[in-house]
PDB file of C-alpha atoms in Angstrom:
ATOM      1  CA  MET A  15     -98.878 120.801  97.563  1.00 44.00           C
ATOM      2  CA  SER A  16     -95.262 119.847  98.248  1.00 49.00           C
ATOM      3  CA  LEU A  17     -92.917 118.690  95.514  1.00 50.00           C
ATOM      4  CA  PRO A  18     -91.505 115.152  95.510  1.00 59.00           C
ATOM      5  CA  ALA A  19     -88.017 114.822  96.895  1.00 64.00           C
ATOM      6  CA  CYS A  20     -85.334 115.924  94.487  1.00 65.00           C
ATOM      7  CA  ILE A  21     -83.049 113.002  93.682  1.00 74.00           C
ATOM      8  CA  THR A  22     -80.343 114.950  91.899  1.00 73.00           C
ATOM      9  CA  THR A  23     -79.719 118.279  90.266  1.00 74.00           C
ATOM     10  CA  THR A  24     -77.638 119.651  87.438  1.00 72.00           C
ATOM     11  CA  PRO A  25     -76.982 123.367  87.028  1.00 74.00           C
ATOM     12  CA  ARG A  26     -80.287 123.745  85.133  1.00 85.00           C
ATOM     13  CA  TYR A  27     -82.369 120.649  85.935  1.00 90.00           C
ATOM     14  CA  GLN A  28     -83.866 118.755  88.850  1.00 92.00           C
ATOM     15  CA  ILE A  29     -84.563 115.028  88.734  1.00 94.00           C
ATOM     16  CA  ARG A  30     -87.492 114.093  90.970  1.00 94.00           C
ATOM     17  CA  GLU A  31     -89.598 111.044  91.640  1.00 94.00           C
ATOM     18  CA  SER A  32     -92.739 111.275  89.578  1.00 95.00           C
ATOM     19  CA  THR A  33     -95.894 109.359  88.761  1.00 95.00           C
ATOM     20  CA  VAL A  34     -97.304 107.945  85.571  1.00 94.00           C
ATOM     21  CA  ASP A  35    -100.133 110.489  85.804  1.00 94.00           C
ATOM     22  CA  GLU A  36     -97.733 113.427  86.082  1.00 94.00           C
ATOM     23  CA  ILE A  37     -95.828 112.256  83.023  1.00 93.00           C
ATOM     24  CA  ALA A  38     -99.059 111.570  81.089  1.00 91.00           C
ATOM     25  CA  ARG A  39    -100.094 115.186  81.693  1.00 92.00           C
ATOM     26  CA  ALA A  40     -96.921 116.345  79.869  1.00 91.00           C
ATOM     27  CA  GLU A  41     -98.750 115.933  76.566  1.00 87.00           C
ATOM     28  CA  ASN A  42     -96.336 117.980  74.445  1.00 90.00           C
ATOM     29  CA  LEU A  43     -93.427 115.842  75.638  1.00 90.00           C
ATOM     30  CA  LEU A  44     -95.342 112.609  74.907  1.00 86.00           C
ATOM     31  CA  ARG A  45     -96.181 113.907  71.437  1.00 87.00           C
ATOM     32  CA  GLU A  46     -92.513 114.771  70.816  1.00 88.00           C
ATOM     33  CA  TYR A  47     -91.491 111.266  71.941  1.00 84.00           C
ATOM     34  CA  PHE A  48     -94.095 109.722  69.666  1.00 82.00           C
ATOM     35  CA  GLU A  49     -93.048 111.749  66.607  1.00 81.00           C
ATOM     36  CA  GLU A  50     -89.343 111.052  67.116  1.00 81.00           C
ATOM     37  CA  SER A  51     -89.349 107.475  68.345  1.00 76.00           C
ATOM     38  CA  ILE A  52     -92.315 105.544  66.951  1.00 70.00           C
ATOM     39  CA  SER A  53     -91.579 104.272  63.456  1.00 69.00           C
ATOM     40  CA  ASP A  54     -93.499 100.991  63.672  1.00 67.00           C
ATOM     41  CA  GLU A  55     -96.555 101.312  61.411  1.00 68.00           C
ATOM     42  CA  ALA A  56     -98.919  99.488  63.779  1.00 60.00           C
ATOM     43  CA  LEU A  57     -97.867 101.598  66.768  1.00 67.00           C
ATOM     44  CA  ARG A  58     -98.110 104.811  64.738  1.00 63.00           C
ATOM     45  CA  SER A  59    -101.661 104.026  63.658  1.00 70.00           C
ATOM     46  CA  ALA A  60    -102.635 103.349  67.282  1.00 68.00           C
ATOM     47  CA  GLY A  61    -101.500 106.841  68.303  1.00 68.00           C
ATOM     48  CA  ILE A  62    -100.614 107.966  71.811  1.00 70.00           C
ATOM     49  CA  ASN A  63    -102.772 105.789  74.018  1.00 75.00           C
ATOM     50  CA  PRO A  64    -100.899 104.480  77.081  1.00 81.00           C
ATOM     51  CA  ASP A  65    -102.597 101.765  79.129  1.00 89.00           C
ATOM     52  CA  LEU A  66    -102.803 103.879  82.279  1.00 92.00           C
ATOM     53  CA  ASP A  67    -104.705 101.174  84.184  1.00 95.00           C
ATOM     54  CA  ARG A  68    -101.818  98.745  83.681  1.00 96.00           C
ATOM     55  CA  TYR A  69     -99.239 101.406  84.548  1.00 94.00           C
ATOM     56  CA  HIS A  70    -101.215 102.280  87.695  1.00 96.00           C
ATOM     57  CA  ALA A  71    -101.374  98.605  88.714  1.00 97.00           C
ATOM     58  CA  LEU A  72     -97.588  98.311  88.374  1.00 97.00           C
ATOM     59  CA  GLU A  73     -97.107 101.605  90.209  1.00 96.00           C
ATOM     60  CA  ASN A  74     -99.473 100.584  93.032  1.00 96.00           C
ATOM     61  CA  SER A  75     -97.732  97.212  93.428  1.00 96.00           C
ATOM     62  CA  GLY A  76     -94.374  98.971  93.831  1.00 95.00           C
ATOM     63  CA  GLU A  77     -92.992  97.373  90.667  1.00 97.00           C
ATOM     64  CA  LEU A  78     -92.882 100.616  88.688  1.00 97.00           C
ATOM     65  CA  PHE A  79     -91.101 103.862  89.405  1.00 97.00           C
ATOM     66  CA  ALA A  80     -90.997 107.023  87.370  1.00 97.00           C
ATOM     67  CA  LEU A  81     -88.555 109.915  87.378  1.00 97.00           C
ATOM     68  CA  ALA A  82     -88.962 113.293  85.721  1.00 96.00           C
ATOM     69  CA  ALA A  83     -86.424 115.912  84.688  1.00 95.00           C
ATOM     70  CA  HIS A  84     -87.754 119.364  85.564  1.00 94.00           C
ATOM     71  CA  HIS A  85     -86.652 122.679  84.091  1.00 92.00           C
ATOM     72  CA  ASN A  86     -88.329 125.806  85.409  1.00 88.00           C
ATOM     73  CA  ASP A  87     -91.971 124.732  85.826  1.00 79.00           C
ATOM     74  CA  GLY A  88     -92.129 121.920  83.299  1.00 90.00           C
ATOM     75  CA  ILE A  89     -91.104 118.340  82.670  1.00 94.00           C
ATOM     76  CA  VAL A  90     -88.504 118.071  79.914  1.00 95.00           C
ATOM     77  CA  GLY A  91     -87.688 114.375  80.266  1.00 96.00           C
ATOM     78  CA  TYR A  92     -88.717 111.187  82.012  1.00 96.00           C
ATOM     79  CA  SER A  93     -87.680 107.644  82.805  1.00 97.00           C
ATOM     80  CA  ILE A  94     -90.248 104.905  83.521  1.00 96.00           C
ATOM     81  CA  ASN A  95     -88.942 101.630  84.929  1.00 97.00           C
ATOM     82  CA  ILE A  96     -90.195  98.260  86.108  1.00 97.00           C
ATOM     83  CA  VAL A  97     -88.315  96.373  88.837  1.00 98.00           C
ATOM     84  CA  ILE A  98     -89.238  92.685  89.045  1.00 96.00           C
ATOM     85  CA  PRO A  99     -87.753  89.232  89.554  1.00 95.00           C
ATOM     86  CA  HIS A 100     -86.424  87.904  86.249  1.00 94.00           C
ATOM     87  CA  HIS A 101     -88.872  85.388  84.814  1.00 90.00           C
ATOM     88  CA  ARG A 102     -86.133  82.805  84.145  1.00 91.00           C
ATOM     89  CA  SER A 103     -84.335  83.255  87.459  1.00 91.00           C
ATOM     90  CA  SER A 104     -86.565  84.554  90.248  1.00 92.00           C
ATOM     91  CA  SER A 105     -83.630  85.310  92.560  1.00 94.00           C
ATOM     92  CA  LEU A 106     -82.333  87.877  90.038  1.00 95.00           C
ATOM     93  CA  ILE A 107     -84.087  91.225  90.474  1.00 97.00           C
ATOM     94  CA  VAL A 108     -83.935  93.289  87.280  1.00 96.00           C
ATOM     95  CA  SER A 109     -84.864  96.817  86.381  1.00 97.00           C
ATOM     96  CA  VAL A 110     -86.196  97.183  82.859  1.00 96.00           C
ATOM     97  CA  ASN A 111     -86.440 100.689  81.499  1.00 96.00           C
ATOM     98  CA  ASP A 112     -89.788 101.025  79.753  1.00 93.00           C
ATOM     99  CA  LEU A 113     -89.204 104.538  78.429  1.00 91.00           C
ATOM    100  CA  ILE A 114     -86.597 107.234  78.701  1.00 94.00           C
ATOM    101  CA  PHE A 115     -86.969 110.440  76.768  1.00 93.00           C
ATOM    102  CA  VAL A 116     -85.578 113.967  76.911  1.00 94.00           C
ATOM    103  CA  SER A 117     -86.924 116.782  74.769  1.00 94.00           C
ATOM    104  CA  LYS A 118     -84.554 117.589  71.910  1.00 92.00           C
ATOM    105  CA  ARG A 119     -84.266 121.205  73.127  1.00 92.00           C
ATOM    106  CA  HIS A 120     -82.793 120.009  76.437  1.00 92.00           C
ATOM    107  CA  ARG A 121     -80.413 117.236  75.401  1.00 88.00           C
ATOM    108  CA  ASN A 122     -77.203 119.196  75.787  1.00 87.00           C
ATOM    109  CA  GLY A 123     -77.764 120.393  79.341  1.00 78.00           C
ATOM    110  CA  GLY A 124     -77.285 117.124  81.185  1.00 88.00           C
ATOM    111  CA  PRO A 125     -80.814 115.937  82.045  1.00 92.00           C
ATOM    112  CA  GLY A 126     -80.424 112.685  80.082  1.00 92.00           C
ATOM    113  CA  LEU A 127     -77.296 111.600  81.928  1.00 93.00           C
ATOM    114  CA  ALA A 128     -78.827 112.741  85.218  1.00 94.00           C
ATOM    115  CA  LEU A 129     -81.969 110.671  84.504  1.00 95.00           C
ATOM    116  CA  ILE A 130     -79.867 107.586  83.736  1.00 96.00           C
ATOM    117  CA  ARG A 131     -77.820 107.971  86.929  1.00 95.00           C
ATOM    118  CA  ALA A 132     -80.932 108.624  89.038  1.00 96.00           C
ATOM    119  CA  THR A 133     -82.620 105.601  87.445  1.00 97.00           C
ATOM    120  CA  GLU A 134     -79.637 103.426  88.387  1.00 96.00           C
ATOM    121  CA  LYS A 135     -79.765 104.733  91.958  1.00 95.00           C
ATOM    122  CA  MET A 136     -83.530 104.189  92.337  1.00 96.00           C
ATOM    123  CA  ALA A 137     -83.360 100.724  90.773  1.00 97.00           C
ATOM    124  CA  LYS A 138     -80.566  99.697  93.130  1.00 96.00           C
ATOM    125  CA  ASN A 139     -82.502 101.092  96.115  1.00 95.00           C
ATOM    126  CA  ARG A 140     -85.454  98.926  95.048  1.00 96.00           C
ATOM    127  CA  GLY A 141     -83.291  95.793  95.005  1.00 96.00           C
ATOM    128  CA  ALA A 142     -82.372  95.549  91.323  1.00 97.00           C
ATOM    129  CA  MET A 143     -79.132  93.738  90.618  1.00 97.00           C
ATOM    130  CA  THR A 144     -78.994  94.619  86.941  1.00 95.00           C
ATOM    131  CA  ILE A 145     -80.605  97.195  84.697  1.00 96.00           C
ATOM    132  CA  MET A 146     -81.693  96.872  81.082  1.00 95.00           C
ATOM    133  CA  TRP A 147     -82.309  99.643  78.561  1.00 95.00           C
ATOM    134  CA  CYS A 148     -83.959  99.255  75.142  1.00 87.00           C
ATOM    135  CA  ALA A 149     -82.971 101.657  72.380  1.00 85.00           C
ATOM    136  CA  LYS A 150     -83.531 102.132  68.687  1.00 81.00           C
ATOM    137  CA  PRO A 151     -80.324 101.515  66.664  1.00 83.00           C
ATOM    138  CA  THR A 152     -79.884 105.257  66.020  1.00 83.00           C
ATOM    139  CA  SER A 153     -80.927 106.474  69.471  1.00 85.00           C
ATOM    140  CA  PRO A 154     -78.833 109.251  71.029  1.00 85.00           C
ATOM    141  CA  ILE A 155     -78.804 107.252  74.288  1.00 89.00           C
ATOM    142  CA  ILE A 156     -76.497 104.564  72.848  1.00 91.00           C
ATOM    143  CA  PRO A 157     -73.207 106.509  73.094  1.00 91.00           C
ATOM    144  CA  ILE A 158     -74.173 107.682  76.583  1.00 91.00           C
ATOM    145  CA  LEU A 159     -74.792 104.116  77.780  1.00 94.00           C
ATOM    146  CA  GLU A 160     -71.595 102.891  76.118  1.00 93.00           C
ATOM    147  CA  SER A 161     -69.599 105.625  77.857  1.00 93.00           C
ATOM    148  CA  MET A 162     -71.095 104.414  81.154  1.00 94.00           C
ATOM    149  CA  LYS A 163     -69.740 100.880  80.515  1.00 94.00           C
ATOM    150  CA  TYR A 164     -73.051  99.321  79.474  1.00 94.00           C
ATOM    151  CA  GLY A 165     -72.682  96.437  77.052  1.00 91.00           C
ATOM    152  CA  MET A 166     -74.945  95.071  74.368  1.00 88.00           C
ATOM    153  CA  GLY A 167     -77.200  92.346  75.688  1.00 85.00           C
ATOM    154  CA  ASP A 168     -80.042  90.787  73.740  1.00 82.00           C
ATOM    155  CA  MET A 169     -81.184  92.310  70.477  1.00 81.00           C
ATOM    156  CA  ILE A 170     -84.905  92.735  69.879  1.00 82.00           C
ATOM    157  CA  PHE A 171     -86.297  92.306  66.400  1.00 82.00           C
ATOM    158  CA  SER A 172     -89.821  93.406  65.525  1.00 76.00           C
ATOM    159  CA  LYS A 173     -92.174  93.102  62.595  1.00 73.00           C
ATOM    160  CA  VAL A 174     -95.710  94.264  61.918  1.00 72.00           C
ATOM    161  CA  ILE A 175     -97.871  91.165  61.442  1.00 75.00           C
TER     162      ILE A 175
END
């Protein structure tokens, strides 16, 4: 089996196109994401249970792309993105990052920045004119995005009901 094309490399990491299934098989990484990132009580009680059928439908329609950061033989980070016409202005193609996560053990080696840059490149290649990232207020991605000249857009408020 041949590996997907490498999009970019850092001295220790390779960023490659991936699939939702490949990322779903990285169970330890998904568990680490869940433990670190999910604070919402309703989401926590639901556990790790991605709607793979919906992800597959988006992937099969060409609206979803996934990237994975590889180190040695394993995935240490991923970026899942949806590229679609904006619902309020159909001529504006947007890329919305659904998830980006890098294992805490690998955050200082450059895979996070490489994933962001590769995501920008892939989104642009798929016709996106703008890219949106969601982040928790204390997320380590915020200073990275700010250093890359991203600005605050809409704020999302949530509440368990």
